[in-house]
Amino acid sequence: MAQCVQSVQEFIQDSFVPMVAVLCSEDAERVTRKNNLSFPELLRPFCRLTSEGHLRDPNNQVVVVKGLRISVTGINTRPPQSPELHRLLSQAVSVCQPPEGSPANVITAGDYDLNISATTPWFETYRENFLQSMPASEHEFLNHYLACMLVVSSREAVPTEQFLKLSQEQHRIQHSGEYTHPKWFIPNTLKYYVLLHDISEGDEQRADSVYEDMKQRYGTQGCYLLKINSRSGSTGADEQMPDPWSQYLHKTSIHNPELYEEYAVSNAVENNIGAEEDGLDPSIRDGVSETPPLQLDHPTDAGYPGNDASQSVNNVDETRPQKQASGTSHTSPTPRGTCLTLNDHDHIRQFIQEFTFRGFLPHIEKNIRQLNDQLVSRKGLSRSLFSATKKLFGGGKVPEKSIAELKNTAGLLYPSEAPELQIRKMADLCFLVQHYELAYNCYHTAKKDFLSDQAMLYAAGALEMAAVAAFLQSGAPRPYPAHYMDTAIQTYRDVCKNMLLAERCCLLSAEILKSQVKFSDAATLLIKMTSEDSDLRSALLLEQAAHCFINMRSPMVRKFAFHMILAGHRFSKAGQKRHALRCYSQALQVYKGKGWTLAEDHINFTIGRQSFTLRQPENAVAAFRHILINDSKQSAGQQAAFLREYLYVYKSMSQLSGDGSLPQLPLPCLHSSQTRVFFGHERRLAEGEKQAATHVSLEQEFDRDLSQLWRELEERVVSVANRGTVPITFQPSQCCLNSQTDNLRYPLAVVEEPIIVEVVFRNPLKVPLALSALSLLWKFTLKGFSDPQGGATGETVSNEKEVRLLIVSRLFVPEARLKLLPHKTGELHVLGVVYNLGTGEVGNSEGDLVCVRGQQNLEIQGPRLNMTKEEKTSVGYGPDRRLDPIITPPMPLLELFTLQEIN
Amino acid sequence: MNCPLYIRSVPTQGELKFHYTVHTSLDVVEEKISGVGKALADQRELYLGLLYPTEDYKVYGYVTNSKVKFVIVVDSSNTSLRDNEIRSMFRKLHNSFTDVMCNPFYNPGDPIQSKAFDSIVSTMMVQAC
């Protein structure tokens, strides 16, 4: 597993936080809407307490609550349903990419140096979102609402009446049985009355007097006067204001799926409206262009005349501007909390503090005591009675039915207020307020009870939490019971078929094991949790497992690589292309250059494909190139497929990039050293034509003896011409240069006489390649040998001959002869060849052929230097000037002419 | 180091999977070698036994004194191959490999292209199937 930002303890504490519901009056909602925030959103950044809280457990021991976070959500918030959840999670993961240029983390294991991202923020995001969107279940109470805030605006005509209304509403929601959502922890939920006062518009004295009244009614600990909106609207908006909401922005959309959907819908509607307006009345728009068409800061003012008579109409109207406001706040970086000053932030912080310490924690303390009393009394009397009766009847609390149900105990067994659940409730309460010791004991007892009842779902839940509580106990009086977790996961998955719970359990346990440096166990756990039903989850877990392998004391590099590939595969199946590409690239580091060609080819091929779909054609081409240049062990069919893919990608890249210099092609291989160069006209064998007076042609093999003979002859002729001496600069004329001739000097070529270059190809693949429009690439520098033509313009050298089509297969090694005709004197350098590469499959018509144009350089290495001592001990190569002829002015050319009628 | 000298699989489809399996098993081999070194149990025992069972295959390992690794992957359903058979297969393989190494034209570290080695492997595979 990769490193995480949070510590394990923080992570687990944040995964299970006490839940508080919010019920807001319309007026109050409007007050917070001025900031583009709902009331729960408004509170969210302030929900972690900075100071310590205290409460007493049933034994009158003081429990210190540190860094408690509470979760405040709207009462109608519903965790997203399965398909919706999938979409949200995959969105969250795909948005979260590794930062560009993040510090590289190099792990050295054996002879591997791996560059791996140490953190995996996408996994943390996934986990966080996943845990937050766990649906409330019947068998555990951790995410059931413990309290409800009733929020009423001070502008209300009679706030107390409104409070009463909301209170009844809450009671109805909890007790009428009409609602399956939300779930409540205890029958008598804590109600906390909040009077919301808008400083910018309300009457402060009236608010204060209402608050006094409330104190009388609900007690000082049950109500609060929250004053916000010190600043009216955006007037004089201070740009320096911190925006604590920004980091919760994304979470908000996850957390409030209704809002999120609204946003999508309203956005579409808004756009439509906008378009209509634009189409109809451009003049009007121009007229009001000084002020933005949608005044975000006062959308509510216009819509609310504030009279009660039109309440029903208002209800309809109300939603629209709000939606629009929320919609735009998502799309554009509209500052949130524009009406709030730093003072207001402090007010909110104080409010949360007050609520938690004066209202919330005492409420929990009271309930723990109550539950404890119940349990103690039950333990004394009923427990023994129950067990006695159990023994008597040999069945249990659910007689008769129990035998039938024993097989089907994965589901729910107890009604929500059953006495068996009270101990679990108490355990959950203790857990939420960080009293882990008591929580562990309760979970442990609950586990035994549930197991004896064969209530497997309940037992698994208790096991899971018992393990977590045991781990969180400070001082660690007992080791972390990993087997509890294993049993819980197995039960969740196999007996209850509840993958969500199994996954949660797995995530928690893996994190705990990781913190205890039991990477091997964590990896096993994570791998076990992968399954066919969710590609995204499997991919993320496999990746974490891979990180576990690499973090072990003796890193398992190959296992890491293998699981990375599996993860990449699952990522690509889940449509997470970027993550898939990253996984494969990291795995490639292990496989690269180790001779595991099939695996390497597979990885390179996948990287190529993914890069291509992600519009990174350069990387794609590079990856495909790797597959083709190494002597591939793939079958012919596979090679043909790779080649086609490569050509396709290459073509689309060259179309994108436009034409600069042509890119280098990897295929076919050029045998540079076997290149032959011939100066002079080609031999014309036809009768009655003039021939150059030479015996040399490209058709012949090089014959050392013969060339030696000619060389001596030439030397003798020269010495005769020079009256007996051979000049030092003497150089035998060589018409044909190859790897065996002396190529140290620049050869001479004559203007208007052709130069023929023969290049030899080799095809490493098992499939034929087609080369077409093959021609030479050259560079020419003008140099006058007392040039009689002066600076005459025109082509310096022309490519006389191009090879139209050449099929290169593995067995047939053709050579291509290409001709140049210099028109000026100077220095010519033949650089390489340019050609179109295509598949040489027979049966394809000419038009179908996918072919790409590219070049390959001709670089000829000279003979190894072996003369002096230094040269012998080092490895150096001499120059080879075969391809760099000097073009001289016209020279006489002896030609001959054979006549037939000799005999 | 840890480059494949010789890989053969029958049948040839799904070869990629076997390459991955063998490569991954090298981690277990290394773990076992280092473990043996610590315990100093029996330096002369080259056979490492079952490396790990997967759902469909069993992976066995063997390491020569010069740390050349042999890995055999067999079908789990093949019950005729017990530990002893596998052990003798490895021994045969090791003998043949020694012959390859004795070839003065063989450059240690290069992929093995010996026909004799090839035929030994083929006969072993035919027997095993």
PDB file of N, CA and C in Angstrom, chain A residues 629-692:
ATOM      1  N   ILE A 629      11.408  -3.121 -33.289  1.00  0.00           N
ATOM      2  CA  ILE A 629      12.842  -3.122 -33.590  1.00  0.00           C
ATOM      3  C   ILE A 629      13.576  -4.299 -32.967  1.00  0.00           C
ATOM      4  N   ASN A 630      13.190  -4.709 -31.781  1.00  0.00           N
ATOM      5  CA  ASN A 630      13.903  -5.842 -31.210  1.00  0.00           C
ATOM      6  C   ASN A 630      13.495  -7.085 -31.982  1.00  0.00           C
ATOM      7  N   ASP A 631      14.403  -8.023 -32.073  1.00  0.00           N
ATOM      8  CA  ASP A 631      14.077  -9.241 -32.808  1.00  0.00           C
ATOM      9  C   ASP A 631      12.914  -9.919 -32.110  1.00  0.00           C
ATOM     10  N   SER A 632      11.790  -9.794 -32.745  1.00  0.00           N
ATOM     11  CA  SER A 632      10.563 -10.172 -32.073  1.00  0.00           C
ATOM     12  C   SER A 632      10.360 -11.677 -32.105  1.00  0.00           C
ATOM     13  N   LYS A 633       9.855 -12.204 -31.001  1.00  0.00           N
ATOM     14  CA  LYS A 633       9.598 -13.638 -30.933  1.00  0.00           C
ATOM     15  C   LYS A 633       8.133 -13.939 -31.204  1.00  0.00           C
ATOM     16  N   GLN A 634       7.406 -12.925 -31.601  1.00  0.00           N
ATOM     17  CA  GLN A 634       5.971 -13.124 -31.795  1.00  0.00           C
ATOM     18  C   GLN A 634       5.707 -13.912 -33.077  1.00  0.00           C
ATOM     19  N   SER A 635       4.505 -14.422 -33.166  1.00  0.00           N
ATOM     20  CA  SER A 635       4.127 -15.126 -34.378  1.00  0.00           C
ATOM     21  C   SER A 635       3.907 -14.117 -35.499  1.00  0.00           C
ATOM     22  N   ALA A 636       3.880 -14.648 -36.729  1.00  0.00           N
ATOM     23  CA  ALA A 636       3.756 -13.755 -37.869  1.00  0.00           C
ATOM     24  C   ALA A 636       2.464 -12.940 -37.816  1.00  0.00           C
ATOM     25  N   GLY A 637       1.394 -13.620 -37.428  1.00  0.00           N
ATOM     26  CA  GLY A 637       0.107 -12.917 -37.374  1.00  0.00           C
ATOM     27  C   GLY A 637       0.153 -11.763 -36.387  1.00  0.00           C
ATOM     28  N   GLN A 638       0.760 -12.043 -35.239  1.00  0.00           N
ATOM     29  CA  GLN A 638       0.865 -11.023 -34.210  1.00  0.00           C
ATOM     30  C   GLN A 638       1.722  -9.863 -34.707  1.00  0.00           C
ATOM     31  N   GLN A 639       2.803 -10.196 -35.392  1.00  0.00           N
ATOM     32  CA  GLN A 639       3.676  -9.147 -35.911  1.00  0.00           C
ATOM     33  C   GLN A 639       2.948  -8.279 -36.923  1.00  0.00           C
ATOM     34  N   ALA A 640       2.171  -8.951 -37.768  1.00  0.00           N
ATOM     35  CA  ALA A 640       1.419  -8.186 -38.760  1.00  0.00           C
ATOM     36  C   ALA A 640       0.464  -7.216 -38.070  1.00  0.00           C
ATOM     37  N   ALA A 641      -0.160  -7.705 -36.994  1.00  0.00           N
ATOM     38  CA  ALA A 641      -1.090  -6.847 -36.260  1.00  0.00           C
ATOM     39  C   ALA A 641      -0.360  -5.660 -35.642  1.00  0.00           C
ATOM     40  N   PHE A 642       0.794  -5.936 -35.043  1.00  0.00           N
ATOM     41  CA  PHE A 642       1.572  -4.863 -34.436  1.00  0.00           C
ATOM     42  C   PHE A 642       1.968  -3.834 -35.487  1.00  0.00           C
ATOM     43  N   LEU A 643       2.394  -4.359 -36.649  1.00  0.00           N
ATOM     44  CA  LEU A 643       2.856  -3.476 -37.704  1.00  0.00           C
ATOM     45  C   LEU A 643       1.726  -2.576 -38.190  1.00  0.00           C
ATOM     46  N   ARG A 644       0.562  -3.184 -38.389  1.00  0.00           N
ATOM     47  CA  ARG A 644      -0.580  -2.388 -38.852  1.00  0.00           C
ATOM     48  C   ARG A 644      -0.900  -1.293 -37.847  1.00  0.00           C
ATOM     49  N   GLU A 645      -0.912  -1.687 -36.580  1.00  0.00           N
ATOM     50  CA  GLU A 645      -1.227  -0.724 -35.527  1.00  0.00           C
ATOM     51  C   GLU A 645      -0.201   0.415 -35.524  1.00  0.00           C
ATOM     52  N   TYR A 646       1.051   0.021 -35.655  1.00  0.00           N
ATOM     53  CA  TYR A 646       2.123   1.011 -35.661  1.00  0.00           C
ATOM     54  C   TYR A 646       1.947   1.981 -36.819  1.00  0.00           C
ATOM     55  N   LEU A 647       1.696   1.431 -37.995  1.00  0.00           N
ATOM     56  CA  LEU A 647       1.559   2.297 -39.170  1.00  0.00           C
ATOM     57  C   LEU A 647       0.385   3.248 -39.000  1.00  0.00           C
ATOM     58  N   TYR A 648      -0.688   2.710 -38.431  1.00  0.00           N
ATOM     59  CA  TYR A 648      -1.875   3.536 -38.258  1.00  0.00           C
ATOM     60  C   TYR A 648      -1.597   4.700 -37.312  1.00  0.00           C
ATOM     61  N   VAL A 649      -0.991   4.362 -36.183  1.00  0.00           N
ATOM     62  CA  VAL A 649      -0.690   5.390 -35.187  1.00  0.00           C
ATOM     63  C   VAL A 649       0.288   6.413 -35.754  1.00  0.00           C
ATOM     64  N   TYR A 650       1.273   5.870 -36.457  1.00  0.00           N
ATOM     65  CA  TYR A 650       2.307   6.723 -37.032  1.00  0.00           C
ATOM     66  C   TYR A 650       1.704   7.709 -38.018  1.00  0.00           C
ATOM     67  N   LYS A 651       0.798   7.171 -38.807  1.00  0.00           N
ATOM     68  CA  LYS A 651       0.187   8.002 -39.838  1.00  0.00           C
ATOM     69  C   LYS A 651      -0.613   9.138 -39.206  1.00  0.00           C
ATOM     70  N   SER A 652      -1.399   8.771 -38.191  1.00  0.00           N
ATOM     71  CA  SER A 652      -2.223   9.815 -37.587  1.00  0.00           C
ATOM     72  C   SER A 652      -1.352  10.830 -36.878  1.00  0.00           C
ATOM     73  N   MET A 653      -0.201  10.389 -36.388  1.00  0.00           N
ATOM     74  CA  MET A 653       0.679  11.356 -35.745  1.00  0.00           C
ATOM     75  C   MET A 653       1.275  12.302 -36.772  1.00  0.00           C
ATOM     76  N   SER A 654       1.712  11.740 -37.904  1.00  0.00           N
ATOM     77  CA  SER A 654       2.355  12.617 -38.880  1.00  0.00           C
ATOM     78  C   SER A 654       1.336  13.574 -39.494  1.00  0.00           C
ATOM     79  N   GLN A 655       0.068  13.146 -39.498  1.00  0.00           N
ATOM     80  CA  GLN A 655      -0.952  14.075 -39.976  1.00  0.00           C
ATOM     81  C   GLN A 655      -1.129  15.223 -38.999  1.00  0.00           C
ATOM     82  N   LEU A 656      -1.041  14.868 -37.716  1.00  0.00           N
ATOM     83  CA  LEU A 656      -1.223  15.894 -36.690  1.00  0.00           C
ATOM     84  C   LEU A 656      -0.082  16.906 -36.700  1.00  0.00           C
ATOM     85  N   SER A 657       1.114  16.366 -36.749  1.00  0.00           N
ATOM     86  CA  SER A 657       2.262  17.238 -36.505  1.00  0.00           C
ATOM     87  C   SER A 657       2.609  18.100 -37.715  1.00  0.00           C
ATOM     88  N   GLY A 658       1.984  17.792 -38.877  1.00  0.00           N
ATOM     89  CA  GLY A 658       2.352  18.559 -40.058  1.00  0.00           C
ATOM     90  C   GLY A 658       3.734  18.129 -40.505  1.00  0.00           C
ATOM     91  N   ASP A 659       4.277  18.788 -41.520  1.00  0.00           N
ATOM     92  CA  ASP A 659       5.564  18.283 -41.987  1.00  0.00           C
ATOM     93  C   ASP A 659       6.709  19.175 -41.550  1.00  0.00           C
ATOM     94  N   GLY A 660       7.577  18.606 -40.824  1.00  0.00           N
ATOM     95  CA  GLY A 660       8.880  19.217 -40.548  1.00  0.00           C
ATOM     96  C   GLY A 660       9.855  18.277 -41.204  1.00  0.00           C
ATOM     97  N   SER A 661      10.903  17.937 -40.498  1.00  0.00           N
ATOM     98  CA  SER A 661      11.780  16.916 -41.042  1.00  0.00           C
ATOM     99  C   SER A 661      11.085  15.576 -40.849  1.00  0.00           C
ATOM    100  N   LEU A 662      11.316  14.680 -41.767  1.00  0.00           N
ATOM    101  CA  LEU A 662      10.634  13.403 -41.691  1.00  0.00           C
ATOM    102  C   LEU A 662      11.155  12.605 -40.508  1.00  0.00           C
ATOM    103  N   PRO A 663      10.280  11.899 -39.818  1.00  0.00           N
ATOM    104  CA  PRO A 663      10.739  11.101 -38.677  1.00  0.00           C
ATOM    105  C   PRO A 663      11.473   9.845 -39.127  1.00  0.00           C
ATOM    106  N   GLN A 664      12.235   9.319 -38.210  1.00  0.00           N
ATOM    107  CA  GLN A 664      12.994   8.108 -38.496  1.00  0.00           C
ATOM    108  C   GLN A 664      12.082   6.895 -38.426  1.00  0.00           C
ATOM    109  N   LEU A 665      12.235   6.014 -39.389  1.00  0.00           N
ATOM    110  CA  LEU A 665      11.464   4.777 -39.370  1.00  0.00           C
ATOM    111  C   LEU A 665      12.338   3.655 -38.823  1.00  0.00           C
ATOM    112  N   PRO A 666      11.741   2.740 -38.089  1.00  0.00           N
ATOM    113  CA  PRO A 666      12.545   1.654 -37.513  1.00  0.00           C
ATOM    114  C   PRO A 666      12.738   0.480 -38.477  1.00  0.00           C
ATOM    115  N   LEU A 667      11.909   0.400 -39.462  1.00  0.00           N
ATOM    116  CA  LEU A 667      11.908  -0.785 -40.317  1.00  0.00           C
ATOM    117  C   LEU A 667      12.083  -0.408 -41.771  1.00  0.00           C
ATOM    118  N   PRO A 668      12.586  -1.232 -42.618  1.00  0.00           N
ATOM    119  CA  PRO A 668      13.382  -2.412 -42.285  1.00  0.00           C
ATOM    120  C   PRO A 668      14.779  -1.979 -41.884  1.00  0.00           C
ATOM    121  N   CYS A 669      15.576  -2.921 -41.410  1.00  0.00           N
ATOM    122  CA  CYS A 669      16.936  -2.545 -41.002  1.00  0.00           C
ATOM    123  C   CYS A 669      17.781  -2.233 -42.233  1.00  0.00           C
ATOM    124  N   LEU A 670      18.617  -1.247 -42.128  1.00  0.00           N
ATOM    125  CA  LEU A 670      19.517  -0.886 -43.233  1.00  0.00           C
ATOM    126  C   LEU A 670      20.886  -1.479 -42.928  1.00  0.00           C
ATOM    127  N   HIS A 671      21.441  -2.161 -43.897  1.00  0.00           N
ATOM    128  CA  HIS A 671      22.812  -2.616 -43.722  1.00  0.00           C
ATOM    129  C   HIS A 671      23.732  -1.545 -44.281  1.00  0.00           C
ATOM    130  N   SER A 672      24.039  -0.590 -43.480  1.00  0.00           N
ATOM    131  CA  SER A 672      24.785   0.563 -43.982  1.00  0.00           C
ATOM    132  C   SER A 672      26.124   0.154 -44.579  1.00  0.00           C
ATOM    133  N   SER A 673      26.791  -0.764 -43.904  1.00  0.00           N
ATOM    134  CA  SER A 673      28.158  -1.062 -44.354  1.00  0.00           C
ATOM    135  C   SER A 673      28.162  -1.798 -45.688  1.00  0.00           C
ATOM    136  N   GLN A 674      27.062  -2.390 -46.047  1.00  0.00           N
ATOM    137  CA  GLN A 674      27.037  -3.097 -47.329  1.00  0.00           C
ATOM    138  C   GLN A 674      26.664  -2.191 -48.498  1.00  0.00           C
ATOM    139  N   THR A 675      26.529  -0.920 -48.198  1.00  0.00           N
ATOM    140  CA  THR A 675      26.190   0.018 -49.250  1.00  0.00           C
ATOM    141  C   THR A 675      27.309   0.071 -50.292  1.00  0.00           C
ATOM    142  N   ARG A 676      26.922   0.082 -51.553  1.00  0.00           N
ATOM    143  CA  ARG A 676      27.924   0.222 -52.613  1.00  0.00           C
ATOM    144  C   ARG A 676      27.632   1.500 -53.385  1.00  0.00           C
ATOM    145  N   VAL A 677      28.698   2.108 -53.830  1.00  0.00           N
ATOM    146  CA  VAL A 677      28.536   3.350 -54.594  1.00  0.00           C
ATOM    147  C   VAL A 677      29.264   3.180 -55.916  1.00  0.00           C
ATOM    148  N   PHE A 678      28.629   3.572 -56.983  1.00  0.00           N
ATOM    149  CA  PHE A 678      29.223   3.444 -58.309  1.00  0.00           C
ATOM    150  C   PHE A 678      29.181   4.795 -59.000  1.00  0.00           C
ATOM    151  N   PHE A 679      30.328   5.184 -59.538  1.00  0.00           N
ATOM    152  CA  PHE A 679      30.382   6.467 -60.244  1.00  0.00           C
ATOM    153  C   PHE A 679      30.458   6.185 -61.734  1.00  0.00           C
ATOM    154  N   GLY A 680      29.600   6.769 -62.462  1.00  0.00           N
ATOM    155  CA  GLY A 680      29.635   6.580 -63.909  1.00  0.00           C
ATOM    156  C   GLY A 680      28.309   6.062 -64.426  1.00  0.00           C
ATOM    157  N   HIS A 681      28.232   5.967 -65.726  1.00  0.00           N
ATOM    158  CA  HIS A 681      26.995   5.512 -66.334  1.00  0.00           C
ATOM    159  C   HIS A 681      26.825   4.037 -66.114  1.00  0.00           C
ATOM    160  N   GLU A 682      25.617   3.641 -66.069  1.00  0.00           N
ATOM    161  CA  GLU A 682      25.333   2.223 -65.962  1.00  0.00           C
ATOM    162  C   GLU A 682      25.737   1.561 -67.266  1.00  0.00           C
ATOM    163  N   ARG A 683      26.082   0.332 -67.136  1.00  0.00           N
ATOM    164  CA  ARG A 683      26.498  -0.389 -68.326  1.00  0.00           C
ATOM    165  C   ARG A 683      25.280  -0.644 -69.212  1.00  0.00           C
ATOM    166  N   ARG A 684      25.454  -0.303 -70.434  1.00  0.00           N
ATOM    167  CA  ARG A 684      24.369  -0.553 -71.375  1.00  0.00           C
ATOM    168  C   ARG A 684      24.774  -1.707 -72.265  1.00  0.00           C
ATOM    169  N   LEU A 685      24.097  -2.757 -72.109  1.00  0.00           N
ATOM    170  CA  LEU A 685      24.538  -3.950 -72.795  1.00  0.00           C
ATOM    171  C   LEU A 685      24.021  -4.025 -74.229  1.00  0.00           C
ATOM    172  N   ALA A 686      23.117  -3.140 -74.514  1.00  0.00           N
ATOM    173  CA  ALA A 686      22.535  -3.213 -75.850  1.00  0.00           C
ATOM    174  C   ALA A 686      23.615  -2.957 -76.896  1.00  0.00           C
ATOM    175  N   GLU A 687      23.467  -3.581 -77.982  1.00  0.00           N
ATOM    176  CA  GLU A 687      24.445  -3.455 -79.049  1.00  0.00           C
ATOM    177  C   GLU A 687      24.496  -2.060 -79.621  1.00  0.00           C
ATOM    178  N   GLY A 688      25.611  -1.729 -80.125  1.00  0.00           N
ATOM    179  CA  GLY A 688      25.732  -0.499 -80.887  1.00  0.00           C
ATOM    180  C   GLY A 688      25.663   0.747 -80.041  1.00  0.00           C
ATOM    181  N   GLU A 689      25.807   0.602 -78.731  1.00  0.00           N
ATOM    182  CA  GLU A 689      25.802   1.828 -77.939  1.00  0.00           C
ATOM    183  C   GLU A 689      27.168   2.058 -77.350  1.00  0.00           C
ATOM    184  N   LYS A 690      27.420   3.281 -77.020  1.00  0.00           N
ATOM    185  CA  LYS A 690      28.717   3.599 -76.442  1.00  0.00           C
ATOM    186  C   LYS A 690      28.759   3.110 -74.999  1.00  0.00           C
ATOM    187  N   GLN A 691      29.905   2.653 -74.575  1.00  0.00           N
ATOM    188  CA  GLN A 691      30.075   2.184 -73.217  1.00  0.00           C
ATOM    189  C   GLN A 691      31.231   2.926 -72.570  1.00  0.00           C
ATOM    190  N   ALA A 692      31.128   3.135 -71.309  1.00  0.00           N
ATOM    191  CA  ALA A 692      32.297   3.650 -70.617  1.00  0.00           C
ATOM    192  C   ALA A 692      33.384   2.598 -70.689  1.00  0.00           C
TER     193      ALA A 692
END
